[in-house]
C-alpha positions as semicolon CSV with decimal commas, in nm:
position;residue;x (nm);y (nm);z (nm)
1;M;-1,064;0,087;1,553
2;N;-1,037;-0,214;1,326
3;K;-1,284;-0,066;1,078
4;L;-1,074;0,249;1,062
5;W;-0,765;0,047;0,968
6;K;-0,962;-0,126;0,692
7;F;-1,028;0,208;0,526
8;L;-0,685;0,359;0,594
9;Q;-0,503;0,070;0,429
10;Y;-0,660;0,165;0,096
11;G;-0,481;0,499;0,127
12;Y;-0,164;0,308;0,046
13;L;-0,315;0,199;-0,284
14;I;-0,418;0,554;-0,366
15;I;-0,065;0,678;-0,300
16;A;0,077;0,391;-0,510
17;V;-0,146;0,486;-0,803
18;I;-0,041;0,851;-0,773
19;C;0,327;0,746;-0,776
20;L;0,265;0,521;-1,075
21;V;0,101;0,802;-1,272
22;E;0,373;1,047;-1,175
23;G;0,639;0,798;-1,280
24;T;0,483;0,748;-1,622
25;V;0,444;1,123;-1,674
26;R;0,809;1,187;-1,590
27;W;0,937;0,893;-1,800
28;N;1,046;1,107;-2,096
29;E;1,157;1,410;-1,893
30;N;1,371;1,265;-1,616
31;R;1,426;0,889;-1,601
32;E;1,591;0,896;-1,258
33;K;1,286;1,048;-1,093
34;A;1,062;0,819;-1,295
35;Y;1,244;0,515;-1,157
36;L;1,213;0,659;-0,808
37;F;0,837;0,702;-0,840
38;L;0,788;0,360;-0,999
39;G;0,998;0,198;-0,726
40;A;0,800;0,379;-0,460
41;S;0,479;0,259;-0,621
42;I;0,594;-0,103;-0,605
43;F;0,715;-0,065;-0,246
44;I;0,392;0,098;-0,129
45;T;0,188;-0,176;-0,295
46;L;0,390;-0,439;-0,109
47;V;0,333;-0,249;0,218
48;F;-0,042;-0,257;0,147
49;F;-0,044;-0,635;0,104
50;F;0,174;-0,687;0,412
51;K;-0,049;-0,470;0,631
52;R;-0,364;-0,639;0,498
53;H;-0,222;-0,983;0,568
54;F;-0,116;-0,881;0,920
55;R;-0,456;-0,721;0,995
56;K;-0,642;-1,033;0,884
57;K;-0,410;-1,247;1,095
58;V;-0,483;-1,034;1,404
59;E;-0,858;-1,039;1,334
60;K;-0,853;-1,418;1,304
61;R;-0,664;-1,450;1,633
62;N;-0,907;-1,212;1,806
63;N;-1,208;-1,408;1,679
64;Q;-1,061;-1,735;1,810
65;N;-1,013;-1,586;2,156
66;K;-1,379;-1,489;2,188
């Protein structure tokens, strides 16, 4: 299950890149939506780093218990 989470966490980065591209495309058309997409991109990137840190912490704890 742990290997599955390693791959799924990179889905957050893919979604963040899509939001970043969408935000830059909409920059000249509609700034409000552009800010929304850029903000979502930043938030999703932070979620990625938080989940990665937490997963590594759990893996380290599990390896110490063995």
